[in-house]
XYZ file of C-alpha atoms in Angstrom:
787
model
C -35.607 -31.664 -0.138
C -32.494 -29.897 1.056
C -29.718 -28.207 -0.895
C -26.593 -30.387 -0.703
C -23.692 -27.926 -0.970
C -21.156 -29.787 1.191
C -19.636 -31.906 -1.627
C -19.131 -28.825 -3.792
C -17.593 -26.835 -0.935
C -15.142 -29.691 -0.406
C -14.256 -30.060 -4.097
C -10.700 -28.711 -4.412
C -10.622 -29.422 -8.151
C -12.876 -26.444 -8.889
C -12.082 -22.809 -8.229
C -13.022 -19.334 -9.364
C -15.574 -19.040 -12.135
C -15.821 -22.814 -12.595
C -16.767 -23.224 -8.948
C -19.260 -20.354 -9.130
C -20.855 -21.826 -12.245
C -21.179 -25.225 -10.572
C -22.652 -23.560 -7.485
C -25.125 -21.596 -9.587
C -26.138 -24.747 -11.476
C -26.647 -26.583 -8.205
C -28.830 -23.795 -6.813
C -30.716 -23.560 -10.138
C -31.625 -27.240 -10.014
C -32.728 -27.027 -6.410
C -34.794 -23.859 -6.953
C -36.573 -25.482 -9.864
C -37.735 -28.191 -7.499
C -38.749 -25.599 -4.913
C -40.576 -23.623 -7.608
C -42.360 -26.729 -8.855
C -43.613 -27.520 -5.383
C -44.682 -23.927 -4.847
C -46.816 -23.795 -7.988
C -48.308 -27.234 -7.461
C -46.507 -29.049 -10.229
C -47.664 -26.846 -13.121
C -45.773 -27.187 -16.389
C -42.545 -25.086 -16.428
C -43.763 -22.650 -19.077
C -47.253 -22.160 -17.785
C -48.974 -20.053 -15.215
C -47.680 -16.535 -16.016
C -44.945 -16.900 -13.388
C -41.142 -17.062 -13.559
C -38.269 -17.181 -11.103
C -35.524 -14.918 -12.482
C -31.959 -14.717 -11.189
C -30.407 -11.240 -11.179
C -27.120 -9.644 -10.123
C -24.233 -12.011 -9.450
C -26.529 -15.006 -9.403
C -27.859 -13.901 -12.775
C -24.290 -13.938 -14.089
C -23.992 -17.518 -12.759
C -21.285 -16.198 -10.490
C -22.534 -17.439 -7.155
C -19.618 -17.358 -4.693
C -19.766 -19.585 -1.582
C -21.355 -16.873 0.556
C -23.102 -14.812 -2.112
C -26.698 -13.699 -1.730
C -29.221 -15.501 -3.918
C -30.825 -12.546 -5.688
C -34.082 -13.438 -7.456
C -37.283 -11.813 -8.685
C -40.532 -13.712 -8.827
C -41.946 -12.211 -12.024
C -45.675 -12.618 -12.578
C -48.313 -11.684 -15.115
C -51.235 -10.524 -12.932
C -51.496 -13.682 -10.810
C -53.654 -13.170 -7.736
C -51.963 -15.889 -5.682
C -48.434 -14.614 -6.305
C -47.850 -13.651 -2.657
C -48.707 -17.133 -1.421
C -46.522 -18.723 -4.092
C -43.683 -16.409 -3.161
C -43.817 -17.473 0.479
C -43.698 -21.121 -0.561
C -40.468 -20.312 -2.441
C -38.781 -17.996 0.071
C -39.237 -20.086 3.218
C -37.374 -23.201 1.986
C -34.469 -20.926 1.028
C -34.416 -19.331 4.470
C -34.709 -22.741 6.089
C -31.430 -23.690 4.372
C -29.747 -20.724 6.065
C -29.079 -19.027 2.740
C -28.974 -15.264 2.253
C -31.810 -14.244 -0.013
C -32.370 -11.030 -1.923
C -35.903 -11.231 -3.230
C -38.764 -9.278 -4.733
C -42.104 -9.954 -6.411
C -43.027 -7.846 -9.432
C -44.565 -7.802 -12.860
C -42.264 -6.992 -15.760
C -43.536 -3.424 -15.817
C -43.127 -2.991 -12.055
C -39.566 -4.308 -12.089
C -38.675 -1.972 -14.955
C -40.279 1.010 -13.210
C -38.159 0.422 -10.092
C -35.037 0.088 -12.240
C -35.794 3.336 -14.055
C -34.804 5.351 -10.999
C -32.326 3.103 -9.198
C -28.827 2.316 -10.468
C -28.437 -0.908 -8.497
C -31.776 -2.248 -9.715
C -31.029 -1.237 -13.286
C -27.639 -2.964 -13.358
C -28.971 -6.088 -11.663
C -31.544 -6.532 -14.449
C -28.794 -6.457 -17.086
C -27.835 -9.980 -15.956
C -31.418 -11.271 -15.583
C -31.520 -15.021 -16.265
C -34.404 -17.490 -16.346
C -34.320 -20.146 -13.600
C -37.823 -21.628 -13.509
C -41.327 -21.014 -14.804
C -42.325 -19.089 -17.898
C -39.128 -18.248 -19.870
C -40.941 -15.613 -21.947
C -41.345 -13.440 -18.854
C -37.624 -13.624 -18.129
C -36.804 -12.827 -21.753
C -39.139 -9.822 -21.800
C -37.661 -8.487 -18.585
C -34.050 -8.890 -19.723
C -34.542 -7.544 -23.243
C -36.535 -4.497 -22.163
C -34.065 -3.766 -19.345
C -31.256 -3.652 -21.899
C -33.232 -1.412 -24.278
C -34.040 1.061 -21.508
C -30.450 1.013 -20.248
C -29.211 1.945 -23.702
C -31.825 4.656 -24.222
C -30.854 6.340 -20.944
C -27.160 5.571 -21.421
C -25.824 9.067 -20.818
C -27.694 9.420 -17.532
C -26.707 5.962 -16.321
C -23.055 6.451 -17.202
C -22.942 9.715 -15.275
C -24.290 7.914 -12.209
C -22.100 4.886 -12.767
C -18.921 6.957 -13.002
C -19.810 8.787 -9.784
C -20.449 5.466 -8.051
C -17.083 4.132 -9.220
C -15.290 7.188 -7.805
C -17.144 6.913 -4.483
C -16.315 3.239 -4.173
C -12.630 3.807 -4.888
C -12.446 6.545 -2.272
C -14.045 4.254 0.287
C -12.388 0.890 -0.414
C -8.909 1.995 -1.527
C -6.642 0.439 -4.148
C -6.254 -3.321 -4.248
C -2.708 -3.307 -5.601
C -1.386 -1.191 -2.727
C -3.430 -2.515 0.203
C -2.154 -4.931 2.841
C -5.639 -6.445 3.092
C -7.307 -5.637 -0.239
C -11.037 -5.629 -0.861
C -11.222 -7.900 -3.910
C -14.732 -6.818 -4.807
C -15.050 -3.097 -4.171
C -11.429 -1.891 -4.183
C -9.962 0.048 -7.090
C -9.068 -2.557 -9.694
C -11.548 -5.029 -8.220
C -14.370 -7.220 -9.448
C -16.930 -4.426 -9.274
C -14.816 -2.299 -11.607
C -15.100 -5.018 -14.244
C -18.860 -5.186 -13.731
C -19.035 -1.413 -14.139
C -17.064 -1.511 -17.373
C -19.371 -4.138 -18.846
C -22.411 -2.112 -17.751
C -20.885 0.950 -19.417
C -20.231 -1.053 -22.556
C -23.850 -2.209 -22.540
C -24.964 1.447 -22.622
C -22.584 2.586 -25.354
C -19.586 0.784 -26.872
C -16.811 1.700 -24.474
C -14.126 -0.975 -24.315
C -11.230 -1.004 -26.749
C -10.366 -4.031 -28.828
C -8.839 -6.714 -26.664
C -9.944 -5.155 -23.367
C -12.624 -7.742 -22.709
C -10.117 -10.592 -22.977
C -7.613 -8.861 -20.682
C -10.315 -8.049 -18.179
C -11.474 -11.658 -18.186
C -8.001 -12.949 -17.332
C -7.477 -10.403 -14.558
C -11.001 -10.932 -13.278
C -10.409 -14.669 -12.944
C -7.403 -14.047 -10.665
C -9.493 -11.973 -8.268
C -12.487 -14.286 -8.454
C -10.217 -17.246 -7.656
C -9.103 -15.363 -4.573
C -12.617 -14.410 -3.505
C -13.952 -17.946 -3.815
C -10.981 -19.433 -1.971
C -11.335 -16.769 0.733
C -15.006 -17.493 1.341
C -14.486 -21.252 1.258
C -11.712 -20.937 3.839
C -13.524 -18.574 6.198
C -17.129 -19.637 5.719
C -17.980 -15.937 5.762
C -19.214 -13.404 3.234
C -15.779 -11.812 3.109
C -14.172 -9.815 0.317
C -11.136 -8.419 2.172
C -8.141 -10.697 1.785
C -6.730 -10.390 5.302
C -3.111 -10.957 6.248
C -3.847 -13.999 8.395
C -5.793 -15.796 5.663
C -3.464 -14.962 2.748
C -1.216 -18.029 3.271
C -4.304 -20.272 3.371
C -5.678 -18.795 0.144
C -2.240 -19.019 -1.482
C -2.024 -22.725 -0.670
C -5.554 -23.333 -1.974
C -4.678 -21.670 -5.282
C -1.334 -23.413 -5.707
C 0.868 -20.381 -5.024
C 4.234 -20.968 -3.393
C 3.475 -18.417 -0.679
C 1.451 -15.292 0.010
C 4.062 -13.174 -1.790
C 3.339 -15.003 -5.032
C -0.409 -14.759 -4.480
C -0.389 -11.052 -3.699
C 1.903 -10.271 -6.630
C -0.636 -11.913 -8.948
C -3.499 -10.098 -7.239
C -1.715 -6.739 -7.516
C -0.900 -7.282 -11.196
C -4.484 -8.269 -11.997
C -5.927 -5.326 -10.086
C -3.607 -2.859 -11.802
C -4.632 -4.195 -15.218
C -8.288 -3.718 -14.317
C -7.653 -0.274 -12.834
C -5.694 0.853 -15.885
C -8.349 -0.297 -18.363
C -11.004 1.290 -16.158
C -9.173 4.619 -16.032
C -8.480 4.550 -19.752
C -12.074 3.683 -20.593
C -13.671 6.324 -18.389
C -11.219 8.933 -19.656
C -12.035 8.198 -23.281
C -15.767 7.780 -23.009
C -16.607 9.696 -19.882
C -20.044 10.987 -19.154
C -19.396 14.288 -20.922
C -18.814 12.505 -24.247
C -21.588 9.931 -24.071
C -24.271 10.566 -26.634
C -22.202 12.921 -28.766
C -21.990 11.892 -32.375
C -18.988 9.739 -33.091
C -18.180 12.062 -35.987
C -17.482 14.982 -33.643
C -14.835 12.968 -31.817
C -13.296 11.855 -35.074
C -13.116 15.467 -36.220
C -11.487 16.514 -32.952
C -8.816 13.889 -33.516
C -7.780 15.532 -36.760
C -6.522 18.659 -34.974
C -2.790 17.952 -34.732
C -0.090 19.853 -32.885
C 3.542 18.755 -33.222
C 5.157 17.907 -29.869
C 8.373 16.168 -30.917
C 9.746 14.418 -33.989
C 7.086 11.851 -34.885
C 4.859 12.847 -31.934
C 1.739 15.041 -32.056
C -1.077 16.145 -29.804
C -4.265 14.603 -31.145
C -7.641 14.742 -29.461
C -6.071 15.907 -26.199
C -3.582 13.030 -26.118
C 0.024 12.431 -27.147
C 0.137 10.272 -30.266
C 2.467 9.026 -32.946
C 2.130 10.946 -36.156
C 0.916 8.989 -39.158
C 4.361 9.168 -40.753
C 6.329 8.151 -37.637
C 8.807 5.404 -38.463
C 8.554 3.159 -35.415
C 10.648 0.366 -36.810
C 13.752 2.454 -37.481
C 13.669 4.954 -34.583
C 15.131 3.395 -31.408
C 14.190 6.500 -29.414
C 10.515 6.484 -30.365
C 9.191 5.171 -27.034
C 11.217 7.741 -25.108
C 10.084 10.516 -27.464
C 6.412 9.702 -26.990
C 6.776 9.281 -23.225
C 8.744 12.491 -22.714
C 6.388 14.526 -24.896
C 3.338 13.188 -23.061
C 4.735 13.785 -19.567
C 6.197 17.194 -20.391
C 2.798 18.364 -21.693
C 0.680 16.659 -19.031
C -0.991 14.338 -21.553
C -2.001 10.716 -21.596
C -0.720 8.580 -24.451
C -3.333 7.753 -27.070
C -4.508 4.147 -26.848
C -3.821 3.434 -30.508
C -0.270 4.721 -30.045
C 0.251 2.502 -27.012
C -0.868 -0.541 -28.950
C 1.335 0.410 -31.881
C 4.399 0.769 -29.639
C 3.637 -2.538 -27.946
C 2.866 -4.624 -31.035
C 5.121 -3.246 -33.733
C 8.809 -4.025 -33.888
C 10.738 -1.094 -32.430
C 14.424 -0.675 -33.121
C 16.356 -1.497 -29.924
C 18.184 1.253 -28.104
C 21.918 1.272 -28.922
C 24.321 0.291 -26.143
C 25.501 2.560 -24.713
C 22.593 4.930 -25.181
C 23.255 8.043 -27.246
C 23.171 11.366 -25.411
C 19.721 12.169 -26.811
C 18.224 8.977 -25.381
C 19.657 9.706 -21.945
C 18.422 13.302 -22.119
C 14.903 12.150 -23.026
C 14.922 9.620 -20.176
C 16.025 12.223 -17.623
C 13.512 14.749 -18.973
C 10.742 12.152 -18.663
C 11.587 11.514 -14.997
C 11.989 15.230 -14.357
C 8.333 15.784 -15.315
C 7.521 14.532 -11.820
C 4.055 13.188 -11.082
C 3.046 13.481 -14.748
C 5.578 10.779 -15.619
C 3.937 8.171 -13.366
C 0.815 7.615 -15.439
C 2.778 7.760 -18.679
C 5.278 5.098 -17.596
C 2.588 2.883 -16.097
C 0.598 3.053 -19.341
C 3.651 2.014 -21.329
C 4.284 -0.778 -18.843
C 0.696 -2.011 -18.997
C 0.976 -2.400 -22.759
C 4.442 -4.003 -22.578
C 6.470 -1.130 -24.043
C 8.325 0.107 -20.933
C 10.557 -2.985 -20.551
C 11.943 -2.176 -23.987
C 13.428 0.897 -22.351
C 14.172 -0.593 -18.937
C 14.112 -4.422 -19.005
C 15.058 -4.480 -15.310
C 11.496 -3.349 -14.557
C 10.186 -6.881 -15.031
C 11.651 -7.981 -11.692
C 9.840 -5.337 -9.611
C 6.493 -5.104 -11.412
C 3.573 -5.314 -8.958
C 5.863 -6.674 -6.233
C 4.052 -6.165 -2.908
C 5.570 -4.818 0.289
C 4.126 -6.531 3.323
C 4.047 -3.834 5.949
C 1.882 -0.875 6.853
C 4.905 1.413 6.453
C 5.047 1.170 2.647
C 1.944 2.254 0.797
C 2.877 1.118 -2.729
C 4.131 -1.895 -4.646
C 7.852 -1.728 -5.398
C 7.500 -0.494 -8.982
C 5.042 2.236 -8.041
C 7.251 3.218 -5.089
C 10.164 3.762 -7.480
C 8.036 5.974 -9.722
C 6.743 7.965 -6.755
C 10.287 8.413 -5.450
C 11.446 9.692 -8.823
C 8.517 12.139 -8.905
C 9.366 13.493 -5.449
C 13.028 13.672 -6.429
C 12.125 15.773 -9.471
C 10.482 18.284 -7.132
C 13.756 18.514 -5.145
C 16.012 18.879 -8.198
C 16.836 22.529 -7.481
C 18.673 21.481 -4.307
C 21.403 19.592 -6.161
C 23.894 20.242 -8.927
C 23.250 16.975 -10.782
C 19.491 16.605 -11.020
C 19.951 13.906 -13.653
C 21.755 11.653 -11.190
C 19.140 12.344 -8.528
C 16.104 11.266 -10.570
C 17.844 8.217 -12.038
C 19.042 7.093 -8.596
C 15.511 7.579 -7.303
C 14.096 5.332 -10.023
C 16.714 2.620 -9.479
C 17.266 2.649 -5.714
C 15.263 -0.561 -5.108
C 15.537 -2.040 -8.590
C 17.220 -5.220 -7.330
C 14.523 -6.227 -4.868
C 13.076 -8.900 -7.105
C 16.533 -10.421 -7.577
C 17.653 -10.418 -3.924
C 18.518 -13.502 -1.914
C 19.198 -14.277 1.706
C 17.342 -12.863 4.691
C 17.131 -9.214 3.769
C 18.674 -5.963 4.850
C 16.139 -4.323 7.081
C 13.441 -3.373 4.615
C 10.914 -6.158 4.053
C 10.200 -5.408 0.412
C 8.508 -8.174 -1.497
C 10.614 -11.313 -1.367
C 13.745 -9.233 -1.155
C 16.815 -10.849 0.208
C 20.054 -8.976 -0.262
C 18.149 -6.420 -2.292
C 20.684 -3.715 -1.578
C 23.555 -5.623 -3.169
C 21.348 -6.630 -6.085
C 20.163 -3.038 -6.528
C 23.729 -1.704 -6.557
C 24.834 -4.294 -9.118
C 21.788 -3.663 -11.301
C 22.250 0.094 -11.055
C 25.849 -0.172 -12.221
C 24.993 -2.244 -15.281
C 21.912 -0.163 -16.106
C 23.716 3.177 -15.748
C 26.592 1.950 -17.924
C 24.108 0.811 -20.590
C 22.495 4.253 -20.448
C 25.855 5.825 -21.293
C 26.730 7.464 -17.993
C 30.465 7.980 -17.471
C 32.436 5.897 -14.997
C 32.364 8.602 -12.312
C 28.617 9.045 -12.638
C 28.095 5.273 -12.488
C 30.071 5.221 -9.230
C 27.968 8.043 -7.823
C 24.696 6.362 -8.783
C 25.875 3.090 -7.226
C 26.922 4.956 -4.074
C 23.509 6.646 -3.769
C 21.689 3.349 -4.182
C 23.989 1.514 -1.766
C 23.530 4.165 0.913
C 19.956 5.287 0.245
C 18.981 4.298 3.803
C 22.120 5.667 5.456
C 21.077 9.217 6.355
C 17.634 8.222 7.648
C 19.033 5.331 9.673
C 21.853 7.318 11.217
C 19.775 10.435 11.888
C 17.029 8.497 13.649
C 19.024 5.686 15.296
C 22.467 7.018 16.102
C 23.982 9.661 18.371
C 24.778 12.712 16.258
C 27.050 14.017 19.023
C 29.377 11.071 18.489
C 32.291 12.030 16.171
C 32.535 8.403 15.040
C 28.982 8.587 13.689
C 29.706 11.672 11.605
C 32.989 10.229 10.394
C 31.307 7.015 9.302
C 28.816 8.859 7.076
C 31.484 11.153 5.642
C 33.687 8.171 4.855
C 30.875 6.348 3.088
C 30.028 9.261 0.790
C 33.319 10.994 0.272
C 32.092 14.236 -1.343
C 29.694 17.048 -0.538
C 28.026 16.606 -3.941
C 27.096 13.023 -3.076
C 25.959 14.102 0.383
C 23.502 16.621 -1.035
C 22.277 14.137 -3.637
C 21.717 11.553 -0.916
C 19.901 14.072 1.283
C 17.436 14.790 -1.522
C 17.070 11.081 -2.316
C 16.417 10.344 1.370
C 13.573 12.842 1.482
C 12.102 11.656 -1.821
C 12.271 8.005 -0.764
C 10.635 8.764 2.587
C 7.856 10.855 1.057
C 7.128 8.060 -1.424
C 7.125 5.404 1.276
C 4.161 6.561 3.310
C 2.775 9.225 5.633
C 4.676 7.950 8.679
C 8.056 7.879 6.925
C 8.764 11.616 6.805
C 7.869 14.257 9.320
C 9.215 17.381 10.931
C 11.299 15.534 13.488
C 12.931 13.213 10.940
C 13.527 16.082 8.500
C 15.251 18.083 11.230
C 17.393 15.136 12.286
C 18.505 14.423 8.713
C 19.250 18.121 8.100
C 21.341 18.229 11.267
C 23.283 15.147 10.201
C 23.867 16.556 6.709
C 25.120 19.827 8.171
C 27.647 18.049 10.394
C 28.850 15.686 7.694
C 29.202 18.611 5.273
C 31.303 20.485 7.822
C 33.613 17.488 8.167
C 33.877 16.942 4.396
C 34.575 20.650 3.989
C 37.630 20.342 6.197
C 36.045 21.444 9.444
C 37.393 18.511 11.427
C 35.438 16.030 13.511
C 32.370 17.171 15.368
C 32.840 16.961 19.126
C 30.361 16.048 21.847
C 27.870 18.640 22.955
C 27.323 20.186 19.545
C 23.781 18.870 19.638
C 23.096 21.071 22.636
C 22.672 18.303 25.226
C 23.236 18.961 27.978
C 23.177 22.737 27.573
C 25.240 24.918 29.878
C 22.065 26.033 31.628
C 21.002 22.405 32.144
C 24.384 21.543 33.633
C 24.178 24.510 35.986
C 20.676 23.572 37.080
C 21.692 19.936 37.522
C 24.486 20.995 39.871
C 22.004 22.627 42.244
C 21.083 19.185 43.481
C 17.300 19.221 43.628
C 14.756 17.314 41.529
C 13.263 19.068 38.515
C 10.619 17.583 36.243
C 9.616 19.580 33.183
C 6.985 18.561 30.615
C 5.891 20.931 27.858
C 6.195 21.606 24.119
C 6.718 17.908 23.337
C 9.843 17.713 25.512
C 10.004 15.947 28.860
C 13.128 16.388 30.998
C 13.997 14.996 34.395
C 16.839 16.122 36.664
C 17.332 14.040 39.783
C 19.749 11.854 41.682
C 20.918 8.959 39.542
C 19.520 5.528 40.365
C 18.956 2.193 38.600
C 15.842 2.121 36.413
C 15.399 5.893 36.253
C 15.096 5.947 32.457
C 12.599 3.062 32.389
C 10.377 4.631 35.058
C 10.005 7.796 33.029
C 9.443 5.797 29.831
C 6.707 3.861 31.618
C 4.921 7.030 32.716
C 5.032 8.382 29.166
C 3.441 5.140 27.939
C 0.739 5.435 30.597
C -0.107 8.882 29.300
C -0.348 7.756 25.663
C 2.804 9.541 24.486
C 5.121 8.100 21.842
C 8.848 8.718 22.317
C 10.759 9.865 19.237
C 14.193 10.317 20.813
C 15.760 10.318 24.223
C 19.089 11.313 25.725
C 20.606 10.638 29.107
C 23.512 12.236 30.985
C 25.117 11.213 34.275
C 27.484 13.485 36.182
C 30.441 12.334 38.272
C 28.678 13.428 41.460
C 25.729 11.084 40.973
C 23.295 13.393 39.268
C 21.277 12.396 36.156
C 19.486 14.217 33.354
C 17.055 12.409 31.064
C 15.374 14.166 28.167
C 12.617 12.723 25.956
C 11.220 14.164 22.756
C 7.645 12.906 22.412
C 4.526 13.187 20.277
C 0.899 12.811 21.255
C -0.763 10.728 18.501
C -4.293 10.975 19.897
C -4.807 14.491 21.311
C -4.371 18.045 20.157
C -3.809 19.217 23.750
C -1.500 17.114 25.916
C -2.190 17.210 29.692
C 1.368 18.168 30.574
C 0.588 18.885 34.222
C -0.657 15.306 34.681
C 2.387 13.910 32.879
C 4.646 15.898 35.191
C 2.747 14.822 38.314
C 2.844 11.146 37.303
C 6.606 11.288 36.751
C 7.125 12.820 40.183
C 4.990 10.089 41.773
C 6.915 7.387 39.924
C 10.264 8.792 41.031
C 9.110 8.862 44.646
C 7.907 5.252 44.488
C 4.217 6.149 44.780
C 3.121 4.944 41.333
C 2.955 1.254 40.388
C 4.450 1.810 36.943
C 4.886 -1.846 35.967
C 1.345 -2.823 36.955
C -0.199 0.208 35.290
C 1.727 -0.327 32.042
C 0.555 -3.956 32.014
C -3.065 -2.853 32.454
C -2.802 -0.313 29.651
C -1.095 -2.854 27.393
C -4.025 -5.235 27.884
C -6.519 -2.497 27.072
C -4.800 -1.261 23.935
C -3.364 -4.506 22.663
C -3.338 -4.708 18.850
C -3.732 -0.984 18.240
C -1.452 -1.192 15.184
C -2.454 -3.192 12.118
C 0.086 -5.239 10.257
C 1.902 -8.540 10.395
C 3.532 -9.464 13.673
C 7.290 -9.735 13.420
C 9.565 -11.537 15.844
C 11.570 -9.214 18.048
C 15.292 -9.054 17.336
C 18.293 -7.622 19.153
C 21.612 -6.634 17.558
C 24.800 -5.140 18.996
C 27.299 -2.709 17.472
C 30.587 -1.990 19.230
C 32.152 -0.176 16.270
C 29.949 2.850 15.711
C 30.693 4.535 19.051
C 33.989 5.058 20.816
C 32.666 4.721 24.366
C 29.312 2.886 24.245
C 27.713 -0.275 22.904
C 24.805 0.347 20.589
C 21.870 -2.028 21.010
C 19.361 -2.120 18.141
C 15.953 -3.588 18.950
C 13.244 -4.346 16.374
C 9.830 -5.280 17.750
C 6.106 -5.061 17.057
C 4.724 -1.755 18.267
C 2.608 -1.887 21.401
C 1.951 0.099 24.527
C 4.921 -0.130 26.878
C 7.550 -1.464 24.439
C 10.116 1.194 25.358
C 9.415 0.616 29.042
C 9.839 -3.144 28.648
C 13.191 -2.773 26.886
C 14.648 -0.191 29.244
C 13.450 -2.072 32.327
C 15.347 -5.125 31.079
C 18.462 -2.984 30.659
C 18.022 -1.553 34.159
C 17.777 -5.057 35.626
C 21.270 -5.700 34.268
C 22.641 -2.430 35.724
C 23.259 -0.950 32.299
C 23.482 2.806 31.970
C 21.529 4.260 29.021
C 23.499 7.172 27.641
C 21.090 7.984 24.810
C 18.299 6.433 22.811
C 16.750 6.893 19.397
C 13.217 5.589 18.966
C 11.099 5.440 15.827
C 7.965 3.668 14.666
C 7.836 2.277 11.138
C 4.253 1.274 10.472
C 3.545 -1.504 12.955
C 7.184 -1.951 13.966
C 9.435 -0.067 16.355
C 13.136 0.337 15.673
C 14.935 1.479 18.813
C 18.629 2.113 19.351
C 20.245 2.472 22.791
C 23.766 3.648 23.612
C 24.641 1.812 26.829
C 27.564 1.276 29.176
C 28.065 -1.142 32.034
C 28.248 -0.208 35.719
C 31.933 0.692 35.267
C 31.176 3.073 32.387
C 32.614 0.761 29.733
C 31.385 -0.936 26.563
C 29.875 -4.409 26.713
C 32.624 -6.583 25.261
C 32.021 -9.920 26.985
C 30.117 -12.179 24.545
C 28.306 -13.886 27.419
C 27.151 -10.514 28.716
C 25.691 -9.706 25.296
C 23.824 -13.011 25.291
C 22.301 -12.149 28.650
C 21.260 -8.694 27.473
C 19.529 -10.184 24.432
C 17.809 -12.802 26.610
C 16.564 -10.130 29.042
C 15.174 -7.857 26.318
C 13.425 -10.644 24.406
C 11.935 -12.055 27.608
C 10.634 -8.634 28.638
C 9.062 -8.079 25.206
C 7.539 -11.561 25.187
C 6.009 -10.914 28.590
C 4.516 -7.675 27.301
C 3.125 -9.412 24.197
C 1.445 -12.069 26.325
C -0.655 -9.536 28.222
C -4.351 -9.582 27.508
């Protein structure tokens, strides 16, 4: 008498809740047979014994790998232990995961009185077999006790929700979200229904919205467990395409956009619910809250503070005031308030007069003031967007809503990234003359991502193609609609078009090269735009993620801005050597003719006789010692001397063993250290240290940016020895590395090398460039194959 689950597992016509219900029904039928055998064929309602499903099984939500949680409820039967064994063992024999207990109604309720998990599991108690009156008594009394102790349970429940969010993270922003326990996940919906069972908590319509969002996540969880055969809740990168195909999505981008949108709906309703009926308010008479709502404080025309929230006044004329949404939003953000739920629904459902085109000055001022509130504006705008009111202000928002970014570098969806960038920009407003242009550019800098096409422009954001061109075009039309003048529209478009320029140049180009400085100055044209772009660069980086902005990058960008400003201010082109490399003292020491290796304070420098592969040997030793290279520069004198300098960081230790680093370099230079073999061994040991999707390596050449060198840009997956592999390939082709800029973006490295051939010239032969690309890609492929 086995449980035949194979046909159901193979049934592609069912998914989500329908599949779980069918699975629960199947298990119900089988357990009734098991129960009947265990009790010796007694009539279903006799014998003072009942098998009761609880938890997810009680909700008839049995996922493919869910535990079967049951209680064998009895009414003082002496043989209950023997009966229990006759039920449990067939379940175990099927290889199923069983959560089980044996208790009387009173015993089960006593356990639940002091345990949150037990108490919530009983709220979904459901009769499976045996005496239904026992199941009914258990369920009904569990609900009565839950309500009586509602304030206590809600305090515990809210604390549990916060703990779970801190541990599992946010589904909408995670590369591999936990569909069950993450913020905005299935467990949040369970918690809201448990809260509502204690005291009415959900607003009108919330249950229906939660059900729709819940179904999206449950679809994903069921498909995930069917595909993996494991009790998994984390939707991993490798399995996302499989789950997408099972659910009929075009690709993982479409799947994860739906998942993010559903999770954000759940998270927003959860936040709103707990804020309104948090533990401190539970049990207070409803009248006291109603009285508190009557205390009104005017905030703006038609907007008041009511009950600690920003709300429309009773006499506000929504239908005839086109600025009403902006008034409410600005007043809420400026005063650090949430928008009252009733007001949100009113703004979403009632007809609101459309904003005139172009916007009047007051509308633009309110919009800028809203963004200038910084972090306080994020929750306000997201609340308006959740209820459908924000697109009435900015219809372009529809194309970026909940759009995921598939790399470990970006921590947010595109829409949230734009809001975070605007908030950081607001904090930097004092650095620029036109703070209004700064915050608007920050909000719009990636607004075209959802409308891009083609292969992309370097940032893998959602399904972005030519997102930069689309963002510029959208910014122009949006800014014109907002009533900005032609000059301001040009400036906003310029900032959006070049929002990556300063970071890219500062971290990937030689700032000693006059052509580099001239290129940036030519792109921006004015010092005002330069300063605006510098602030936007910092805001964008801070909003991107923790690895996107640090001391080294900030210093590099500041140095670039200073040089470009000098040129725009009429100071003439910046000549070589202004970056201080090599310094006069380094040149003098180099001329002495001996070998000097120095390693301290995050800088490694090597002075020695020039030879092929010098740069790669040092890079290999740094990899062996666990050091990441941020930037490197190389200098060769006419008399055959060489100076290499590396700026490094130690990602794993607070104290770097500089003496060992120095000794290893000296051994490598003297041919007494097997650098290639050791790097290969370390690569095998530490393979896969960075999470994230693997990207194919790519090589690009630029013969325009520098007057005397070819720039080689290499994008590859980060791994131990990547820099060594690239530079060894260059050494094999007798290429001289003049300088290098190295940075890690999440799980990817983006390296730039200024190189010349053996005659000190650029690489202009197309066939030579093909060979360089072949050598680099082969070296990286060999490294990737290790282990």
